[in-house]
């Protein structure tokens, strides 16, 4: 079995980050919906219930989704460190310090050919 090309994360890592972000966003939206629905059951107008739901859901999500937020932080830090390594490797290759074989005279500029019109 072949490994994926360097510089590209395996599909599981990409889906892992996207799935974690999506799950966290859905959980937060679900909490807003639940708080809004509870407010609507008490007879509060929809717009007021939605605003209260948005305000109340923020501190509630900090408490209720602590584990999910930790998983999201971990996934984001792994992605950030992977991108940093890739960026460093790319910069090294662009400077000619990478693992690519250098062609002879790759650092030299080509010699200027004399222009016959300059005589």
Short mmCIF file of C-alpha atoms in Angstrom, two decimals:
data_model
loop_
_atom_site.label_atom_id
_atom_site.label_comp_id
_atom_site.label_asym_id
_atom_site.label_seq_id
_atom_site.Cartn_x
_atom_site.Cartn_y
_atom_site.Cartn_z
CA UNK A 1 0.00 0.00 0.00
CA UNK A 2 1.36 3.44 -0.84
CA UNK A 3 1.43 6.37 1.53
CA UNK A 4 -0.11 9.70 0.58
CA UNK A 5 2.22 12.26 -0.99
CA UNK A 6 4.16 14.35 1.48
CA UNK A 7 2.60 17.68 2.28
CA UNK A 8 -0.94 16.29 2.20
CA UNK A 9 -2.54 15.00 5.38
CA UNK A 10 -4.23 11.63 5.28
CA UNK A 11 -7.94 11.82 4.56
CA UNK A 12 -8.77 10.76 8.12
CA UNK A 13 -7.06 13.83 9.59
CA UNK A 14 -8.84 16.25 7.27
CA UNK A 15 -12.20 14.66 7.98
CA UNK A 16 -11.35 14.54 11.67
CA UNK A 17 -10.87 18.29 11.88
CA UNK A 18 -13.88 19.04 9.68
CA UNK A 19 -16.05 16.59 11.59
CA UNK A 20 -14.96 18.02 14.94
CA UNK A 21 -15.67 21.59 13.84
CA UNK A 22 -19.02 20.54 12.40
CA UNK A 23 -20.00 18.61 15.50
CA UNK A 24 -19.09 21.50 17.78
CA UNK A 25 -21.01 23.99 15.61
CA UNK A 26 -24.07 21.71 15.51
CA UNK A 27 -23.93 21.25 19.28
CA UNK A 28 -23.81 25.02 19.82
CA UNK A 29 -26.67 25.62 17.36
CA UNK A 30 -28.68 22.84 18.98
CA UNK A 31 -28.22 24.45 22.37
CA UNK A 32 -29.43 27.79 21.00
CA UNK A 33 -32.44 26.01 19.49
CA UNK A 34 -33.27 24.26 22.78
CA UNK A 35 -33.04 27.45 24.83
CA UNK A 36 -35.09 29.33 22.22
CA UNK A 37 -37.74 26.59 22.19
CA UNK A 38 -37.97 26.66 25.99
CA UNK A 39 -38.42 30.43 25.89
CA UNK A 40 -41.10 30.11 23.20
CA UNK A 41 -42.99 27.63 25.39
CA UNK A 42 -43.16 30.29 28.09
CA UNK A 43 -44.84 32.68 25.65
CA UNK A 44 -41.83 34.86 24.83
CA UNK A 45 -41.88 36.44 21.34
CA UNK A 46 -39.64 34.65 18.84
CA UNK A 47 -37.06 37.40 18.34
CA UNK A 48 -36.63 37.95 22.06
CA UNK A 49 -36.43 34.17 22.64
CA UNK A 50 -33.77 33.85 19.94
CA UNK A 51 -31.68 36.68 21.40
CA UNK A 52 -31.93 35.19 24.88
CA UNK A 53 -31.05 31.79 23.43
CA UNK A 54 -27.91 33.21 21.83
CA UNK A 55 -26.85 34.95 25.02
CA UNK A 56 -27.57 32.03 27.35
CA UNK A 57 -26.10 29.37 25.05
CA UNK A 58 -22.59 30.84 25.18
CA UNK A 59 -21.86 30.26 28.89
CA UNK A 60 -23.86 27.02 28.87
CA UNK A 61 -21.77 25.65 26.00
CA UNK A 62 -18.58 26.46 27.91
CA UNK A 63 -19.75 24.11 30.66
CA UNK A 64 -21.70 21.49 28.72
CA UNK A 65 -19.32 21.01 25.79
CA UNK A 66 -15.99 21.12 27.65
CA UNK A 67 -14.84 17.75 26.26
CA UNK A 68 -15.87 18.59 22.70
CA UNK A 69 -14.12 21.95 22.93
CA UNK A 70 -10.96 20.20 24.16
CA UNK A 71 -11.09 17.82 21.21
CA UNK A 72 -11.55 20.78 18.87
CA UNK A 73 -8.56 22.58 20.42
CA UNK A 74 -6.43 19.47 19.97
CA UNK A 75 -7.47 19.04 16.33
CA UNK A 76 -6.77 22.71 15.60
CA UNK A 77 -3.34 22.64 17.23
CA UNK A 78 -2.39 19.48 15.30
CA UNK A 79 -3.51 21.12 12.08
CA UNK A 80 -1.59 24.29 12.91
CA UNK A 81 1.63 22.39 13.70
CA UNK A 82 1.31 20.28 10.54
CA UNK A 83 0.83 23.41 8.42
CA UNK A 84 3.82 25.03 10.13
CA UNK A 85 6.01 22.01 9.32
CA UNK A 86 4.80 22.04 5.71
CA UNK A 87 5.46 25.77 5.42
CA UNK A 88 8.98 25.36 6.83
CA UNK A 89 9.72 22.49 4.44
CA UNK A 90 8.45 24.51 1.48
CA UNK A 91 10.55 27.52 2.44
CA UNK A 92 13.61 25.28 2.79
CA UNK A 93 12.97 23.78 -0.66
CA UNK A 94 12.57 27.26 -2.14
CA UNK A 95 15.91 28.27 -0.61
CA UNK A 96 17.48 25.15 -2.08
CA UNK A 97 17.98 23.46 1.29
CA UNK A 98 15.31 20.82 0.80
CA UNK A 99 15.53 17.16 -0.04
CA UNK A 100 15.14 17.79 -3.77
CA UNK A 101 18.34 17.09 -5.74
CA UNK A 102 19.89 20.32 -6.94
CA UNK A 103 20.65 20.60 -10.62
CA UNK A 104 24.18 21.63 -11.57
CA UNK A 105 24.52 25.39 -11.40
CA UNK A 106 20.99 25.81 -10.08
CA UNK A 107 22.04 28.72 -7.89
CA UNK A 108 23.85 30.51 -10.73
CA UNK A 109 22.21 32.81 -13.20
CA UNK A 110 22.59 31.83 -16.85
CA UNK A 111 25.36 33.61 -18.65
CA UNK A 112 24.28 36.54 -20.75
CA UNK A 113 24.56 35.90 -24.45
CA UNK A 114 26.06 38.78 -26.42
CA UNK A 115 23.56 40.68 -28.51
CA UNK A 116 24.80 41.10 -32.10
CA UNK A 117 23.01 44.47 -32.32
CA UNK A 118 25.17 45.96 -29.54
CA UNK A 119 28.31 46.20 -31.77
#
